[in-house]
Coordinates of C-alpha atoms in Angstrom, one line a residue:
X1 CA 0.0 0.0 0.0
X2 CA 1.3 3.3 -0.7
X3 CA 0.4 6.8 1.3
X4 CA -0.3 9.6 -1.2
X5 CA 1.1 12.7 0.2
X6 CA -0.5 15.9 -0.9
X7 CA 1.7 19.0 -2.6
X8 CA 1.7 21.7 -1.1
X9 CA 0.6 24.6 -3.3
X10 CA 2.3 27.6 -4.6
X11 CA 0.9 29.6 -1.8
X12 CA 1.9 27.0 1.0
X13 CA 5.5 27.2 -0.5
X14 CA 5.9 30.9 -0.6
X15 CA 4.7 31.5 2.9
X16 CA 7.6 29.0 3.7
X17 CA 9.8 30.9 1.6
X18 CA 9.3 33.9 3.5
X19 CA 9.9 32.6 7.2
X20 CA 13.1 30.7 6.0
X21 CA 14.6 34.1 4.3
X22 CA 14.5 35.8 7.1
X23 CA 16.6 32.7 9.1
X24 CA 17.7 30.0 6.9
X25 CA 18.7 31.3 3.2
X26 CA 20.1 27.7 2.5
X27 CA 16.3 26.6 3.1
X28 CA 15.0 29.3 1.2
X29 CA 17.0 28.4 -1.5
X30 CA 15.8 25.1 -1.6
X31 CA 11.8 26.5 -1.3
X32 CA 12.7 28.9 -4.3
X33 CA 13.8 25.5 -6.4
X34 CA 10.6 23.8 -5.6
X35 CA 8.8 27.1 -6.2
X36 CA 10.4 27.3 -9.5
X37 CA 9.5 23.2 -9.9
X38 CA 5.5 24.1 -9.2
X39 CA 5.2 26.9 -11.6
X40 CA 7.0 25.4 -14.4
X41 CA 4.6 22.5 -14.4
X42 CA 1.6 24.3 -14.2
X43 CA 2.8 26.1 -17.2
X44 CA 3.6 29.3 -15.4
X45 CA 7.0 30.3 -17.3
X46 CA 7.6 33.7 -16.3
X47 CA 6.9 32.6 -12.4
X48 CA 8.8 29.9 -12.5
X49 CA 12.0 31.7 -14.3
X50 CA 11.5 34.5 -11.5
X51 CA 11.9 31.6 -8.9
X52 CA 14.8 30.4 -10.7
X53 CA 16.6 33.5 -10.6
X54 CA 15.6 34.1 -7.0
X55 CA 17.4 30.7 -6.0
X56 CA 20.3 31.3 -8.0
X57 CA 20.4 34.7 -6.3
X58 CA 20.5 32.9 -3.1
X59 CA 22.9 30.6 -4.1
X60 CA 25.2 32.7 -5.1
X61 CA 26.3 33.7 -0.9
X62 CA 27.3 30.1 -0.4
X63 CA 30.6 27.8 -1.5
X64 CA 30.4 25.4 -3.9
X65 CA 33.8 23.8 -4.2
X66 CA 32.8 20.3 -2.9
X67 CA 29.7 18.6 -3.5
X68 CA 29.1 18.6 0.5
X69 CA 28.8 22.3 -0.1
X70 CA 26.1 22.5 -2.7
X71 CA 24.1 19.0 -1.2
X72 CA 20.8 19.7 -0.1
X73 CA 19.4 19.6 3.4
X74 CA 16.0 17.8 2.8
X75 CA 14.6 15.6 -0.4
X76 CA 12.0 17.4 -0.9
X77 CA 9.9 20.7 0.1
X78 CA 6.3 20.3 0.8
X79 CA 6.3 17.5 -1.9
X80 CA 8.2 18.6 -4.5
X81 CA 11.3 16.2 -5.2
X82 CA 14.9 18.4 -4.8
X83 CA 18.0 17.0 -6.3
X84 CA 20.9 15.5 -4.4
X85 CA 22.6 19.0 -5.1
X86 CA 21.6 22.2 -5.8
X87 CA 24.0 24.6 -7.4
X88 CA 24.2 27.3 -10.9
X89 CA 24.3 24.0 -13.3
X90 CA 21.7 21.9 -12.1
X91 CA 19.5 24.6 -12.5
X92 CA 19.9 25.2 -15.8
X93 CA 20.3 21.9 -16.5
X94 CA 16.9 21.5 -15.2
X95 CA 15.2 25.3 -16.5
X96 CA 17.2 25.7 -19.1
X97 CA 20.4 28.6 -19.8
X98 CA 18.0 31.4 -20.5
X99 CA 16.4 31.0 -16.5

């Protein structure tokens, strides 16, 4: 038997967003990815290349010499899958150079 886990929504995420900017930008980081994740597959392009470029913004106060560095904390946020690591070329791997 498998438990179906419900996704958060767009909203849900944001609102998680916000309390984790103000005291854990790693996590935030991770919540703009999966922000970025919801809005692309609902088709939302322009939200979800703002989310992308929000993360990367985030990204960009952290090292990323070693993959410990750029691993991610949690697998997923409020449902939505995150990859092993999260740094500049996963996520255009993933949204594509123009994000």
């Amino acid at each position: 038997m498998t438990t179906h886990t419900r996704t958060a929504s767009a909203e849900e995420l944001e609102a998680g967003f916000q309390r984790e900017l103000a005291t854990d930008r790693w996590a935030a980081a991770e919540s703009a990815y999966a922000l970025a994740v919801v809005h692309r597959d609902s088709g939302d392009w322009p939200a979800s290349r703002e989310w992308v470029r929000q993360c990367l913004r985030l990204l960009e106060g952290f090292p990323g010499e070693t993959m410990e560095d750029v691993a991610t904390r949690r697998t997923n946020v409020g449902g939505i899958p995150l990859p092993a690591y999260l740094h500049d070329g996963v996520i255009r791997e993933r949204f594509g150079e123009s994000s």
